[in-house]
PDB file of C-alpha atoms in Angstrom:
ATOM      1  CA  UNK A   1      15.755  46.726 -29.928  1.00  0.00           C
ATOM      2  CA  UNK A   2      18.700  48.263 -31.635  1.00  0.00           C
ATOM      3  CA  UNK A   3      18.137  47.088 -35.218  1.00  0.00           C
ATOM      4  CA  UNK A   4      14.833  45.997 -36.702  1.00  0.00           C
ATOM      5  CA  UNK A   5      14.505  44.901 -40.309  1.00  0.00           C
ATOM      6  CA  UNK A   6      11.084  45.181 -41.920  1.00  0.00           C
ATOM      7  CA  UNK A   7      10.558  43.218 -45.117  1.00  0.00           C
ATOM      8  CA  UNK A   8       8.502  45.284 -47.555  1.00  0.00           C
ATOM      9  CA  UNK A   9       9.336  43.026 -50.528  1.00  0.00           C
ATOM     10  CA  UNK A  10      11.558  45.349 -52.507  1.00  0.00           C
ATOM     11  CA  UNK A  11      15.030  44.661 -53.812  1.00  0.00           C
ATOM     12  CA  UNK A  12      16.679  48.084 -53.675  1.00  0.00           C
ATOM     13  CA  UNK A  13      16.945  51.159 -51.494  1.00  0.00           C
ATOM     14  CA  UNK A  14      15.378  53.212 -54.290  1.00  0.00           C
ATOM     15  CA  UNK A  15      12.298  50.958 -54.414  1.00  0.00           C
ATOM     16  CA  UNK A  16      11.993  51.102 -50.632  1.00  0.00           C
ATOM     17  CA  UNK A  17      12.133  54.904 -50.544  1.00  0.00           C
ATOM     18  CA  UNK A  18       9.228  55.018 -53.009  1.00  0.00           C
ATOM     19  CA  UNK A  19       7.097  53.280 -50.352  1.00  0.00           C
ATOM     20  CA  UNK A  20       8.450  54.434 -46.991  1.00  0.00           C
ATOM     21  CA  UNK A  21      10.840  56.954 -45.469  1.00  0.00           C
ATOM     22  CA  UNK A  22      13.301  56.505 -42.620  1.00  0.00           C
ATOM     23  CA  UNK A  23      11.406  57.321 -39.425  1.00  0.00           C
ATOM     24  CA  UNK A  24       7.945  56.380 -40.705  1.00  0.00           C
ATOM     25  CA  UNK A  25       5.922  54.908 -37.820  1.00  0.00           C
ATOM     26  CA  UNK A  26       4.868  51.274 -38.077  1.00  0.00           C
ATOM     27  CA  UNK A  27       2.668  48.984 -36.016  1.00  0.00           C
ATOM     28  CA  UNK A  28       1.545  45.378 -36.100  1.00  0.00           C
ATOM     29  CA  UNK A  29      -1.779  45.005 -37.860  1.00  0.00           C
ATOM     30  CA  UNK A  30      -4.185  42.436 -36.416  1.00  0.00           C
ATOM     31  CA  UNK A  31      -5.494  41.420 -39.841  1.00  0.00           C
ATOM     32  CA  UNK A  32      -3.583  40.128 -42.826  1.00  0.00           C
ATOM     33  CA  UNK A  33      -2.785  42.001 -46.005  1.00  0.00           C
ATOM     34  CA  UNK A  34      -1.146  41.397 -49.338  1.00  0.00           C
ATOM     35  CA  UNK A  35       2.159  43.203 -49.860  1.00  0.00           C
ATOM     36  CA  UNK A  36       1.979  42.332 -53.556  1.00  0.00           C
ATOM     37  CA  UNK A  37       0.460  39.596 -55.732  1.00  0.00           C
ATOM     38  CA  UNK A  38       2.707  36.915 -54.194  1.00  0.00           C
ATOM     39  CA  UNK A  39       3.440  38.009 -50.615  1.00  0.00           C
ATOM     40  CA  UNK A  40       0.974  37.883 -47.717  1.00  0.00           C
ATOM     41  CA  UNK A  41       1.742  39.231 -44.254  1.00  0.00           C
ATOM     42  CA  UNK A  42      -0.077  39.233 -40.954  1.00  0.00           C
ATOM     43  CA  UNK A  43       0.124  38.679 -37.213  1.00  0.00           C
ATOM     44  CA  UNK A  44       0.096  34.998 -36.179  1.00  0.00           C
ATOM     45  CA  UNK A  45       0.028  34.006 -39.838  1.00  0.00           C
ATOM     46  CA  UNK A  46       2.106  30.920 -39.015  1.00  0.00           C
ATOM     47  CA  UNK A  47      -0.607  29.598 -36.698  1.00  0.00           C
ATOM     48  CA  UNK A  48      -3.436  30.637 -39.002  1.00  0.00           C
ATOM     49  CA  UNK A  49      -1.859  28.912 -41.997  1.00  0.00           C
ATOM     50  CA  UNK A  50      -1.021  25.897 -39.846  1.00  0.00           C
ATOM     51  CA  UNK A  51      -4.689  25.574 -38.922  1.00  0.00           C
ATOM     52  CA  UNK A  52      -5.704  25.776 -42.555  1.00  0.00           C
ATOM     53  CA  UNK A  53      -3.181  23.109 -43.567  1.00  0.00           C
ATOM     54  CA  UNK A  54      -4.379  20.819 -40.757  1.00  0.00           C
ATOM     55  CA  UNK A  55      -7.982  21.242 -41.904  1.00  0.00           C
ATOM     56  CA  UNK A  56      -7.068  20.424 -45.494  1.00  0.00           C
ATOM     57  CA  UNK A  57      -5.060  17.362 -44.426  1.00  0.00           C
ATOM     58  CA  UNK A  58      -8.011  16.117 -42.362  1.00  0.00           C
ATOM     59  CA  UNK A  59     -10.326  16.578 -45.345  1.00  0.00           C
ATOM     60  CA  UNK A  60      -8.014  14.401 -47.431  1.00  0.00           C
ATOM     61  CA  UNK A  61      -7.748  11.772 -44.684  1.00  0.00           C
ATOM     62  CA  UNK A  62     -11.539  11.703 -44.388  1.00  0.00           C
ATOM     63  CA  UNK A  63     -11.759  10.643 -48.034  1.00  0.00           C
ATOM     64  CA  UNK A  64      -9.603   7.578 -47.247  1.00  0.00           C
ATOM     65  CA  UNK A  65     -10.861   6.749 -43.754  1.00  0.00           C
ATOM     66  CA  UNK A  66     -11.842   3.189 -44.683  1.00  0.00           C
ATOM     67  CA  UNK A  67      -8.270   2.488 -45.857  1.00  0.00           C
ATOM     68  CA  UNK A  68      -6.636   3.861 -42.722  1.00  0.00           C
ATOM     69  CA  UNK A  69      -6.029   1.586 -39.772  1.00  0.00           C
ATOM     70  CA  UNK A  70      -4.984   4.366 -37.400  1.00  0.00           C
ATOM     71  CA  UNK A  71      -6.486   6.977 -35.128  1.00  0.00           C
ATOM     72  CA  UNK A  72      -5.681  10.539 -36.147  1.00  0.00           C
ATOM     73  CA  UNK A  73      -5.564  13.432 -33.712  1.00  0.00           C
ATOM     74  CA  UNK A  74      -4.976  16.958 -34.994  1.00  0.00           C
ATOM     75  CA  UNK A  75      -3.742  19.862 -32.934  1.00  0.00           C
ATOM     76  CA  UNK A  76      -3.094  23.475 -33.811  1.00  0.00           C
ATOM     77  CA  UNK A  77      -1.277  24.993 -30.864  1.00  0.00           C
ATOM     78  CA  UNK A  78       0.375  28.276 -30.008  1.00  0.00           C
ATOM     79  CA  UNK A  79       3.274  29.472 -27.884  1.00  0.00           C
ATOM     80  CA  UNK A  80       5.798  27.237 -29.626  1.00  0.00           C
ATOM     81  CA  UNK A  81       8.275  30.099 -29.386  1.00  0.00           C
ATOM     82  CA  UNK A  82       8.135  30.061 -25.582  1.00  0.00           C
ATOM     83  CA  UNK A  83       8.116  26.368 -24.763  1.00  0.00           C
ATOM     84  CA  UNK A  84       5.469  24.634 -26.870  1.00  0.00           C
ATOM     85  CA  UNK A  85       3.127  24.358 -23.906  1.00  0.00           C
ATOM     86  CA  UNK A  86      -0.021  23.487 -25.863  1.00  0.00           C
ATOM     87  CA  UNK A  87       1.641  20.755 -27.901  1.00  0.00           C
ATOM     88  CA  UNK A  88       3.540  19.429 -24.888  1.00  0.00           C
ATOM     89  CA  UNK A  89       0.352  19.157 -22.820  1.00  0.00           C
ATOM     90  CA  UNK A  90      -1.466  17.250 -25.570  1.00  0.00           C
ATOM     91  CA  UNK A  91       1.488  14.925 -26.183  1.00  0.00           C
ATOM     92  CA  UNK A  92       1.460  13.885 -22.520  1.00  0.00           C
ATOM     93  CA  UNK A  93      -2.319  13.457 -22.590  1.00  0.00           C
ATOM     94  CA  UNK A  94      -2.593  11.340 -25.767  1.00  0.00           C
ATOM     95  CA  UNK A  95       0.865   9.678 -25.840  1.00  0.00           C
ATOM     96  CA  UNK A  96       0.945   9.289 -29.647  1.00  0.00           C
ATOM     97  CA  UNK A  97       3.083   6.651 -31.323  1.00  0.00           C
ATOM     98  CA  UNK A  98       3.985   9.114 -34.083  1.00  0.00           C
ATOM     99  CA  UNK A  99       3.728  12.891 -34.348  1.00  0.00           C
ATOM    100  CA  UNK A 100       4.123  15.020 -37.435  1.00  0.00           C
ATOM    101  CA  UNK A 101       4.991  18.553 -36.402  1.00  0.00           C
ATOM    102  CA  UNK A 102       5.055  21.521 -38.755  1.00  0.00           C
ATOM    103  CA  UNK A 103       5.848  25.176 -38.240  1.00  0.00           C
ATOM    104  CA  UNK A 104       7.442  28.056 -40.044  1.00  0.00           C
ATOM    105  CA  UNK A 105      11.071  28.996 -40.004  1.00  0.00           C
ATOM    106  CA  UNK A 106      12.537  32.396 -40.600  1.00  0.00           C
ATOM    107  CA  UNK A 107      14.608  33.670 -43.479  1.00  0.00           C
ATOM    108  CA  UNK A 108      18.254  34.036 -42.560  1.00  0.00           C
ATOM    109  CA  UNK A 109      19.189  36.367 -45.412  1.00  0.00           C
ATOM    110  CA  UNK A 110      18.557  39.367 -43.166  1.00  0.00           C
ATOM    111  CA  UNK A 111      21.595  41.428 -42.142  1.00  0.00           C
ATOM    112  CA  UNK A 112      22.965  40.423 -38.752  1.00  0.00           C
ATOM    113  CA  UNK A 113      21.881  36.775 -38.816  1.00  0.00           C
ATOM    114  CA  UNK A 114      24.741  34.278 -38.619  1.00  0.00           C
ATOM    115  CA  UNK A 115      24.026  31.703 -41.343  1.00  0.00           C
ATOM    116  CA  UNK A 116      26.724  29.403 -39.940  1.00  0.00           C
ATOM    117  CA  UNK A 117      24.650  29.166 -36.768  1.00  0.00           C
ATOM    118  CA  UNK A 118      21.134  29.243 -38.258  1.00  0.00           C
ATOM    119  CA  UNK A 119      21.593  27.798 -41.748  1.00  0.00           C
ATOM    120  CA  UNK A 120      20.757  29.369 -45.093  1.00  0.00           C
ATOM    121  CA  UNK A 121      17.071  30.086 -45.593  1.00  0.00           C
ATOM    122  CA  UNK A 122      16.361  32.632 -48.317  1.00  0.00           C
ATOM    123  CA  UNK A 123      13.063  34.479 -48.446  1.00  0.00           C
ATOM    124  CA  UNK A 124      11.022  33.496 -51.474  1.00  0.00           C
ATOM    125  CA  UNK A 125      13.123  30.444 -52.329  1.00  0.00           C
ATOM    126  CA  UNK A 126      10.523  27.842 -51.353  1.00  0.00           C
ATOM    127  CA  UNK A 127       9.990  25.421 -48.476  1.00  0.00           C
ATOM    128  CA  UNK A 128      12.713  24.311 -46.116  1.00  0.00           C
ATOM    129  CA  UNK A 129      13.295  21.470 -43.698  1.00  0.00           C
ATOM    130  CA  UNK A 130      14.857  22.433 -40.377  1.00  0.00           C
ATOM    131  CA  UNK A 131      15.401  20.600 -37.116  1.00  0.00           C
TER     132      UNK A 131
END
């Protein structure tokens, strides 16, 4: 890769140089960590948070199960970036009438990303709806 941008949640070069120097080695951590009081980072955090949200939604549905006249199937799958194989397999198996699919999107306010092509998604500006 020619250019890699690492978000360390600072807003100026001066702030960044207080934390890291050009050439500092980095690696992906397998656990999560807080960058500050508001920002959490970690490998596969999209899938981990997705699983948590599914569990919470199922808890809420359980409270209203006598009102619901539908069957609910929940799936937390991986590999959506390379073809959605887990979700695709389950869709063919269960043939749902309706599917609600959620995932993360990526901020496009990073240098080098064409916002005309990918839309405007600013880090820290709240949820977004993409297609």
